[in-house]
Coordinates of N, CA and C in Angstrom, one line a residue:
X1 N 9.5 8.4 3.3 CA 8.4 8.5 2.4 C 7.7 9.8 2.8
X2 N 7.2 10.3 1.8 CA 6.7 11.8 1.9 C 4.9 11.1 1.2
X3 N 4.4 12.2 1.9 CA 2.9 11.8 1.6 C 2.3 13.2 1.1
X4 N 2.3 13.2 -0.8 CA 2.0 14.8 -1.3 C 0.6 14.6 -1.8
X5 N -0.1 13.9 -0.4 CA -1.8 13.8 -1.1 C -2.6 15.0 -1.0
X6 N -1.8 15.6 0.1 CA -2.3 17.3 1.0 C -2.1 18.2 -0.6
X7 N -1.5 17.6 -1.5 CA -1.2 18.9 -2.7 C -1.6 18.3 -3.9
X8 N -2.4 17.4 -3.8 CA -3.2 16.7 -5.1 C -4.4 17.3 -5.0
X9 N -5.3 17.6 -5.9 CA -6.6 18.2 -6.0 C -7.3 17.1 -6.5
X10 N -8.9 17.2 -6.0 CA -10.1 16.0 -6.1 C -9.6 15.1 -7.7
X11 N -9.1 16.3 -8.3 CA -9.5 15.2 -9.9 C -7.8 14.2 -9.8
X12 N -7.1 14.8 -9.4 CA -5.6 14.1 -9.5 C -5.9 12.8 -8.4
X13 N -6.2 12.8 -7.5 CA -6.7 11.9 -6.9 C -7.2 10.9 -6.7
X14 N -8.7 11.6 -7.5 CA -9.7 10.5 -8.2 C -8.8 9.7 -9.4
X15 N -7.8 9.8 -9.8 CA -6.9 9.6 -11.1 C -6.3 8.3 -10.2
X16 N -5.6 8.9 -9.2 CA -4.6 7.6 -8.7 C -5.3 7.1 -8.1
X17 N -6.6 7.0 -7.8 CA -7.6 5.4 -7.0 C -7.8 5.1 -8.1
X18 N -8.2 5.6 -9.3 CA -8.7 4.9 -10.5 C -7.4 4.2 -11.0
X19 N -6.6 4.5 -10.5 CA -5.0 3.7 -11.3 C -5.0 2.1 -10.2
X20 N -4.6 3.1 -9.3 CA -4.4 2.1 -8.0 C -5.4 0.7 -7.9
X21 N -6.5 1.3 -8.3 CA -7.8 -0.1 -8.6 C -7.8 -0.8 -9.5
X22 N -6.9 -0.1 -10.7 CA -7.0 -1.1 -11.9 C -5.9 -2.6 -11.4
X23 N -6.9 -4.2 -11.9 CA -5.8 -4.9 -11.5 C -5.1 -5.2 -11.9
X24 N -4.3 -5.1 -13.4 CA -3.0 -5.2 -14.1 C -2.1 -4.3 -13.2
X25 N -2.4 -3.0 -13.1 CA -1.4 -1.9 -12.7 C -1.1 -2.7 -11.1
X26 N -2.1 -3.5 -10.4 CA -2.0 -3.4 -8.9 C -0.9 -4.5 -9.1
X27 N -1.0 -5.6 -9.9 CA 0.0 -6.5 -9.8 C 1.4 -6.5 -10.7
X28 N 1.4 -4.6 -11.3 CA 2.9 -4.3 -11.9 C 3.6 -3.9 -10.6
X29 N 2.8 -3.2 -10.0 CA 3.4 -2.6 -8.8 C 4.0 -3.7 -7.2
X30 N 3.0 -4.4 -7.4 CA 3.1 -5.7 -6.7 C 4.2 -6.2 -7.1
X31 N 4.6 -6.6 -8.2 CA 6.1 -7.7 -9.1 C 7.3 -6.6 -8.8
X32 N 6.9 -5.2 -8.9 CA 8.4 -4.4 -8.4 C 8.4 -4.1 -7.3
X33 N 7.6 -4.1 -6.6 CA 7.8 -4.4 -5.4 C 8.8 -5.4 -4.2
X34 N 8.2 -6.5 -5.3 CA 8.9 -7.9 -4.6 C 10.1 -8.3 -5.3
X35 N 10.5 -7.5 -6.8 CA 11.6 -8.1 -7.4 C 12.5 -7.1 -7.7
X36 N 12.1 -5.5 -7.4 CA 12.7 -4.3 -7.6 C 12.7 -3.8 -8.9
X37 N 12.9 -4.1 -10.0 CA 12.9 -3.5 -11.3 C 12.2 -4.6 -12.1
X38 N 12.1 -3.8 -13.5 CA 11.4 -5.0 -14.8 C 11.2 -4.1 -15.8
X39 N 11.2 -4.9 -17.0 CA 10.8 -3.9 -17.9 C 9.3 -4.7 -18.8
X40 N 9.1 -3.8 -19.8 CA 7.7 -4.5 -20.0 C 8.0 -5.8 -20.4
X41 N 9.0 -6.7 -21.1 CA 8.8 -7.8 -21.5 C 8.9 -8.6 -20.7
X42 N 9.6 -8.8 -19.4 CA 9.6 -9.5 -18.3 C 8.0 -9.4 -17.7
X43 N 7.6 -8.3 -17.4 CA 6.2 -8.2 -17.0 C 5.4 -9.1 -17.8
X44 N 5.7 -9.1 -19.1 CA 4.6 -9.4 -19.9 C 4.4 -10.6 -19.9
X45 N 6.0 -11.6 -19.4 CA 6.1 -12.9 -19.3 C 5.7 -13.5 -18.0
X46 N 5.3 -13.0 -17.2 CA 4.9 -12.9 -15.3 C 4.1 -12.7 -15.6
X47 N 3.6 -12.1 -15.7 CA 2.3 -11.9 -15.8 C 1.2 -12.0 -17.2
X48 N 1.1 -12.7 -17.7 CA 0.8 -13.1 -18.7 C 0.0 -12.1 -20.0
X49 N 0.4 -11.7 -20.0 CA 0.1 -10.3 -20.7 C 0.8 -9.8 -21.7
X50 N 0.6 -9.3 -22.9 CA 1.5 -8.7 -24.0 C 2.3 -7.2 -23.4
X51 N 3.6 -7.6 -24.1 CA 4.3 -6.6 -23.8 C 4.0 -5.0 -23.9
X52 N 3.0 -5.1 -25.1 CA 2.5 -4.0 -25.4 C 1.7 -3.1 -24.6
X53 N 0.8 -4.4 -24.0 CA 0.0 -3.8 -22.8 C 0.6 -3.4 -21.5
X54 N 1.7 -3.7 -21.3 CA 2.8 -3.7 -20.0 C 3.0 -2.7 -20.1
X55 N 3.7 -2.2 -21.1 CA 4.1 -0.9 -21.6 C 3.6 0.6 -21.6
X56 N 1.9 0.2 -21.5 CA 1.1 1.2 -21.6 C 0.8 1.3 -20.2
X57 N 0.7 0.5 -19.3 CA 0.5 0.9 -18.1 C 1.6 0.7 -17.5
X58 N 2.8 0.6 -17.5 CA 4.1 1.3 -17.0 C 4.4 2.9 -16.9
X59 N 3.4 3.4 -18.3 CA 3.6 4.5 -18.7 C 3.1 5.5 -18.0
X60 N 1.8 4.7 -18.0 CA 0.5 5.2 -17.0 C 1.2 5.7 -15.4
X61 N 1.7 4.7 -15.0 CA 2.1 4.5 -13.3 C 3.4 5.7 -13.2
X62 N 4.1 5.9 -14.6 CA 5.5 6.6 -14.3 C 4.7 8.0 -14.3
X63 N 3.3 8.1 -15.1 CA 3.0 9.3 -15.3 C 2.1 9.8 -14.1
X64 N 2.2 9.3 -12.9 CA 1.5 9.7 -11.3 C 2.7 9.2 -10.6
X65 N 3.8 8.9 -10.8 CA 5.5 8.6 -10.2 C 4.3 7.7 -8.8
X66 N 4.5 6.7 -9.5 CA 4.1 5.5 -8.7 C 5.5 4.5 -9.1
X67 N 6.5 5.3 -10.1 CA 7.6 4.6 -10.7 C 8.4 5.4 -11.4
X68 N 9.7 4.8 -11.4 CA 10.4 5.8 -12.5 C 11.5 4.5 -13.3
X69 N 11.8 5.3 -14.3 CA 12.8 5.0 -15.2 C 14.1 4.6 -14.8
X70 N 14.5 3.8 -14.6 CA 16.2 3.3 -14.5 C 17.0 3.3 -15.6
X71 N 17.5 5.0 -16.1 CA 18.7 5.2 -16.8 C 19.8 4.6 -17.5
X72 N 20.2 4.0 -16.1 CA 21.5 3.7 -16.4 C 21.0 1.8 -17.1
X73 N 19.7 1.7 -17.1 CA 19.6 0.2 -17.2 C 18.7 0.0 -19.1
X74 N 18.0 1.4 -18.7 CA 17.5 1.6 -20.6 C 18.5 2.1 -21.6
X75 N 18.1 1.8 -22.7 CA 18.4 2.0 -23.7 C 17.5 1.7 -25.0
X76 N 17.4 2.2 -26.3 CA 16.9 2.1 -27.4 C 15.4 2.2 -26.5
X77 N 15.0 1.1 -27.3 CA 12.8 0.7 -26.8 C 13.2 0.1 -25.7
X78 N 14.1 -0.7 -25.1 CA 14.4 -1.2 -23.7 C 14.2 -0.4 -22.9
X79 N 13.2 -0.3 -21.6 CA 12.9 0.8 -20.5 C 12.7 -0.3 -19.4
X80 N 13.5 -0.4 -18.2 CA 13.5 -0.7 -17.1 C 13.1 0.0 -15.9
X81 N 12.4 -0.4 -15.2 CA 11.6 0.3 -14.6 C 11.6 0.0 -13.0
X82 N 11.4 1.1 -12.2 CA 11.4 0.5 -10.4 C 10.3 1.0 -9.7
X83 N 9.9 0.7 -8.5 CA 9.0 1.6 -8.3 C 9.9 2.3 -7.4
X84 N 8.7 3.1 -6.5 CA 8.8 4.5 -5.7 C 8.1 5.0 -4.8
X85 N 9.2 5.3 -3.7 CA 8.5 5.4 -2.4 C 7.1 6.3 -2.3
X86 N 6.0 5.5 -1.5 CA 4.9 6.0 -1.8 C 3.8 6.3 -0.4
X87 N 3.6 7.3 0.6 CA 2.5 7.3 1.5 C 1.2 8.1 1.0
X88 N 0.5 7.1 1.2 CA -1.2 7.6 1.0 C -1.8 7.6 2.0
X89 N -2.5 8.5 1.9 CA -3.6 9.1 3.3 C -4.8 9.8 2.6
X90 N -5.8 9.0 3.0 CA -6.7 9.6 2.3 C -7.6 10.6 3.0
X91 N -8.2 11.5 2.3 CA -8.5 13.0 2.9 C -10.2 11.9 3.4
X92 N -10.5 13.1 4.5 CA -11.9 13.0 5.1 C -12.9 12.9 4.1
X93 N -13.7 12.0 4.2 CA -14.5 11.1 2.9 C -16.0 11.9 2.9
X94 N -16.1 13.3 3.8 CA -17.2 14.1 3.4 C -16.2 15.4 2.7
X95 N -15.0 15.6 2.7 CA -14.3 16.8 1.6 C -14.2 16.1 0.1
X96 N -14.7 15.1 -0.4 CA -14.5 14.0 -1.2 C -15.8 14.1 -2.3
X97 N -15.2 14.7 -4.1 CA -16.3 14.5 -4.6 C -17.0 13.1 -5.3
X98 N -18.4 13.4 -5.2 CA -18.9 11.9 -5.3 C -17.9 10.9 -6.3
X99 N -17.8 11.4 -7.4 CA -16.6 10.8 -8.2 C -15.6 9.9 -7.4
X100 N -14.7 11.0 -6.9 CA -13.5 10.5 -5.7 C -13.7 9.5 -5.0
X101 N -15.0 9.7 -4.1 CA -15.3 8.9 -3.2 C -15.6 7.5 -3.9
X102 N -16.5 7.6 -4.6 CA -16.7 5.8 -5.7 C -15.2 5.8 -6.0
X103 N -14.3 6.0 -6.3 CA -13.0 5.5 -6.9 C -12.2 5.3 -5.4
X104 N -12.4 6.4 -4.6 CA -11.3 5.4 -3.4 C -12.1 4.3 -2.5
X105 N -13.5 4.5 -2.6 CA -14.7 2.9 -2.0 C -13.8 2.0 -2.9
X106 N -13.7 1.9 -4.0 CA -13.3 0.7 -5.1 C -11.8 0.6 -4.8
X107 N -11.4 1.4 -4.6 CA -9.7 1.1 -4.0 C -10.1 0.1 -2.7
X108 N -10.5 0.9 -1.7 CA -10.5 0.0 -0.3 C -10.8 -0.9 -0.3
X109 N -12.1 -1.8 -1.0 CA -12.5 -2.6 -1.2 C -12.1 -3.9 -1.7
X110 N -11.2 -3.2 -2.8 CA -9.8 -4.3 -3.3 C -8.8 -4.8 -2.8
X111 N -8.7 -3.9 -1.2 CA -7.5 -3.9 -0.3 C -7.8 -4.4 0.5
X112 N -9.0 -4.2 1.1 CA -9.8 -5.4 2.0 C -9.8 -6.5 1.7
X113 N -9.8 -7.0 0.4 CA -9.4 -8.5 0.1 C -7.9 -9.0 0.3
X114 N -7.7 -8.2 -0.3 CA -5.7 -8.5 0.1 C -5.2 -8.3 1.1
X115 N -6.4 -7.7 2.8 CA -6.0 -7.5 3.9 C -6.6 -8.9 4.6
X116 N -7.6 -9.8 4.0 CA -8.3 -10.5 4.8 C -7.7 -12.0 4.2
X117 N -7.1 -11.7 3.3 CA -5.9 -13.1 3.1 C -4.9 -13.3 3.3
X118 N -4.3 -12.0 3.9 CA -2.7 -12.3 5.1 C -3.2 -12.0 6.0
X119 N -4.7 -11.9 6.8 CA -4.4 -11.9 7.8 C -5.1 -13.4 8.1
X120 N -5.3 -14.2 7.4 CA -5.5 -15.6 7.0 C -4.0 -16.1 7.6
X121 N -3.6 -15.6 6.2 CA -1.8 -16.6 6.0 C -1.2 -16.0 7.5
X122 N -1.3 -15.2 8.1 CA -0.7 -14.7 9.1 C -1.0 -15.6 10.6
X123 N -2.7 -16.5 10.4 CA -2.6 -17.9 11.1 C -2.4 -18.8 11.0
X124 N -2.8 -18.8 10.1 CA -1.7 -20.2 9.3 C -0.5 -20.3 9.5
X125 N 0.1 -19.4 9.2 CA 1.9 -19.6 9.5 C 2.3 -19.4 10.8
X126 N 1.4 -18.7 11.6 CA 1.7 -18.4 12.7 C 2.4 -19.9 13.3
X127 N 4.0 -19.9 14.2 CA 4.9 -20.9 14.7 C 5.0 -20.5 16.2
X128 N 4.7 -19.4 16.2 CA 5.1 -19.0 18.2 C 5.6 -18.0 17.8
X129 N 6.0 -17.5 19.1 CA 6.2 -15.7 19.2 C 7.7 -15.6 18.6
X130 N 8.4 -16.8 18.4 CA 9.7 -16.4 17.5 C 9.4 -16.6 15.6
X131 N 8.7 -16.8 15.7 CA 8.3 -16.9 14.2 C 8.1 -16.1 13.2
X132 N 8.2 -16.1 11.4 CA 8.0 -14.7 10.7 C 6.6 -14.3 10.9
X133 N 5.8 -14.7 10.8 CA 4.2 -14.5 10.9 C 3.8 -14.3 12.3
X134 N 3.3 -13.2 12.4 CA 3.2 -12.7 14.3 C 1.5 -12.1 14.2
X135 N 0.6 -12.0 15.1 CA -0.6 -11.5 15.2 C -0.3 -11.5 16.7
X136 N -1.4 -9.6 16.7 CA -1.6 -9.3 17.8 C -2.9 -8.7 17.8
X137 N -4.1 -8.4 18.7 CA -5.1 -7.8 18.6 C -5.1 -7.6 20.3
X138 N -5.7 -6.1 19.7 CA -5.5 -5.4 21.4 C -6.5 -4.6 21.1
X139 N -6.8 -3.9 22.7 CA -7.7 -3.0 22.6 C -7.2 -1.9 23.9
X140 N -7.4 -0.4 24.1 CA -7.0 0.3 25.1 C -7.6 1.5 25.1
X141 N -7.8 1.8 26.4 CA -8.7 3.8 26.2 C -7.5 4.4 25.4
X142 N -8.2 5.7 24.9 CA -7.1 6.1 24.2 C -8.3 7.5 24.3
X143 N -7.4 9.0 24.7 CA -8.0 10.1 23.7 C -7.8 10.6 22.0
X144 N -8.3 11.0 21.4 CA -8.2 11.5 19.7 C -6.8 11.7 20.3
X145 N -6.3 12.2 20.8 CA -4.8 13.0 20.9 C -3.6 11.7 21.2
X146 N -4.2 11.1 22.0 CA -3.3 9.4 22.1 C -3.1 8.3 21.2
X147 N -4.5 8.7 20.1 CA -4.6 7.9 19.5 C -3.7 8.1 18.2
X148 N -3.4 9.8 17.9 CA -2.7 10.0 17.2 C -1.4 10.1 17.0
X149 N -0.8 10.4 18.5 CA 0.6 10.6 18.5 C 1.0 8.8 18.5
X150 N 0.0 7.7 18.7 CA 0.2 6.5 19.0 C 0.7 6.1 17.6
X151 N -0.4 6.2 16.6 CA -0.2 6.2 15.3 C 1.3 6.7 14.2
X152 N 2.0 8.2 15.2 CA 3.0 8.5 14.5 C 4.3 7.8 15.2
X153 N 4.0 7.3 16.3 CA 5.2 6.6 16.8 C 5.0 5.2 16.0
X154 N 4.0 4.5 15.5 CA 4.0 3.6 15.2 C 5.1 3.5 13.8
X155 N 4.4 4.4 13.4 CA 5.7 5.1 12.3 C 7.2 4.8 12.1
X156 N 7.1 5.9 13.3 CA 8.9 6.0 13.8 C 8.9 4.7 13.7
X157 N 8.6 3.3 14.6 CA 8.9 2.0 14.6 C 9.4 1.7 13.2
X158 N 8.3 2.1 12.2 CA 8.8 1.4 11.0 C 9.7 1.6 10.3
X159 N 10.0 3.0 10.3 CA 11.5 3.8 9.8 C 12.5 3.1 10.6
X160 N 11.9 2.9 12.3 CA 13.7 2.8 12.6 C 13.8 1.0 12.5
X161 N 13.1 0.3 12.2 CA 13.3 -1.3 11.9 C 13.3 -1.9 10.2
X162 N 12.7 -0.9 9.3 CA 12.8 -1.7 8.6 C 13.6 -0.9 7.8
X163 N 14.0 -1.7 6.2 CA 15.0 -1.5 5.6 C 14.9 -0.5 4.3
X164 N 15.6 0.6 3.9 CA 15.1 0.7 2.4 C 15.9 -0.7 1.1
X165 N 15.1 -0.5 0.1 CA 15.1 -1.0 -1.2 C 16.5 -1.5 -1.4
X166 N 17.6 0.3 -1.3 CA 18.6 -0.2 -1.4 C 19.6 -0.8 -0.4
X167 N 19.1 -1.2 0.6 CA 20.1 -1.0 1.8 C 19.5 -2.8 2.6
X168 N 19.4 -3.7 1.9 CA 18.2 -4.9 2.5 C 19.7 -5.9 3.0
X169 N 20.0 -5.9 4.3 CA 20.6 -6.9 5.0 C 20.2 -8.2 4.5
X170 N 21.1 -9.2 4.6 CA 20.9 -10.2 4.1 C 20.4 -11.3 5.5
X171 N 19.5 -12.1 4.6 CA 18.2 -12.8 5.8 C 17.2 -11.8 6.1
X172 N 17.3 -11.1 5.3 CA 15.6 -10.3 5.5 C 14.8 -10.3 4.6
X173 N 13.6 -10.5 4.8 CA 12.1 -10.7 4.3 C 11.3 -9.3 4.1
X174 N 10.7 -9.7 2.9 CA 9.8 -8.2 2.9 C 8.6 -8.9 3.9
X175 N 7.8 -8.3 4.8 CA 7.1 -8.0 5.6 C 6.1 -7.5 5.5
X176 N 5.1 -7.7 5.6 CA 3.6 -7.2 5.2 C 3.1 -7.0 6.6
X177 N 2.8 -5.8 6.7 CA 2.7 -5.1 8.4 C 1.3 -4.4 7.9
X178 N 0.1 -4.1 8.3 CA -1.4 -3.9 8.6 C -1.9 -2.9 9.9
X179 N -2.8 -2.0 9.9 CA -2.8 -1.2 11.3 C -4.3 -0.4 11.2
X180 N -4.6 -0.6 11.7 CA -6.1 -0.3 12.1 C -6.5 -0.3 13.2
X181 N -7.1 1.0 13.4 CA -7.6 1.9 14.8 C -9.0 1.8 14.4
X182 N -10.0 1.4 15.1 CA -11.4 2.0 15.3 C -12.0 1.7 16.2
X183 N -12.5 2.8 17.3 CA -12.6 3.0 18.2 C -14.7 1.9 18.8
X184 N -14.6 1.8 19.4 CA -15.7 1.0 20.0 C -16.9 2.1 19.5
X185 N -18.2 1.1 19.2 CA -19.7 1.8 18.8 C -19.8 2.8 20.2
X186 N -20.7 3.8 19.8 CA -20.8 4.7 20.5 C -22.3 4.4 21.5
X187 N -22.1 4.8 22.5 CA -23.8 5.0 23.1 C -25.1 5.6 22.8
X188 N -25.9 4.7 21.8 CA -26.8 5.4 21.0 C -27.9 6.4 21.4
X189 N -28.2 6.1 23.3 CA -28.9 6.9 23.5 C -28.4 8.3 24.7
X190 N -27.1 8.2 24.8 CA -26.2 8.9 25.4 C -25.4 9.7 24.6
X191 N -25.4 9.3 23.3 CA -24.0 9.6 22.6 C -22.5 10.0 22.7
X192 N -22.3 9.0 24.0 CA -20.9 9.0 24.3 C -20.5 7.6 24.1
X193 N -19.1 7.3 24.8 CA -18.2 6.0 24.3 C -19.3 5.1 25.4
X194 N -18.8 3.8 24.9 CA -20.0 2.3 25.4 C -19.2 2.3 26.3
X195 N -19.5 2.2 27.8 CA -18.6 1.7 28.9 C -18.5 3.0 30.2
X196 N -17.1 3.2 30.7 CA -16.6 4.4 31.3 C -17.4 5.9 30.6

């Protein structure tokens, strides 16, 4: 996955938080996600919605390639649809115009709920350390520079374990994997790290 946020400009951007946040679009992307293709009338029947409306925000998502067209699977008004590999990073939230910024706050915000309900189901299901549902919470010194190369190895991990789209071994699960770095409050009348 390639991440072309570094060559989007403030308005294209602000465009795909405002997509990204809408919840019809979040739960087309969600259904191809988990079932790989659809076209609007299946959507429309999943998700309870007119076809018509499916249609228009299929359009929408192909038109910021959050998805593409499956060829060999359309024909006539019939359009099948998949999604597409996607990394987002979002730029430093003081280069960010006010606009931007309200539309990626309303993204995160949305995502914070859907992060704070698997990491629910994630104890709930939790069975022991052989189980699908695993939690870990850690903490460790780290410099900016540790912290970062920590971050792109975490990476590598996920390229070299998990599977693409087309290539899913059989007995495998899509996996919902979470990662968050933030470093301890600072010393307010020192202004350095709390501790060492």
């Amino acid at each position: 996955m390639t991440d072309g946020m570094s060559e989007m400009t403030s308005l294209e951007r602000t465009a795909l938080y405002k997509s990204l946040g809408n919840p019809l679009r979040r739960r087309i992307l969600d259904y191809l996600g988990r079932h790989g293709e659809a076209n609007s009338t299946v959507l429309a029947r999943e998700l309870g919605e007119s076809s018509g409306t499916t249609s228009y925000h299929l359009r929408k998502l192909a038109e910021q390639k959050l998805i593409e067209e499956i060829p060999e699977k359309s024909g006539g008004r019939e359009r099948w649809w998949r999604s597409l590999p996607f990394s987002h990073t979002t730029p430093d939230p003081a280069t960010m115009t006010q606009e931007e910024y309200a539309a990626a706050e309303h993204l995160a915000l949305l995502k914070i709920e859907v992060d704070t309900r698997l990491f629910r189901r994630a104890h709930q299901e939790y069975r022991g350390p052989q189980g699908w549902a695993q939690v870990q919470r850690t903490g460790a010194w780290m410099t900016k520079s540790d912290l970062h190369d920590f971050v792109r190895a975490y990476q590598e991990l996920l390229d070299r374990y998990g599977h693409p789209d087309d290539d899913v071994p059989e007995g495998a699960r899509r996996v919902n994997l979470r990662f968050y770095a933030a470093p301890d409050a600072v010393d307010e009348q020192n202004g350095g790290p709390v501790g060492r």
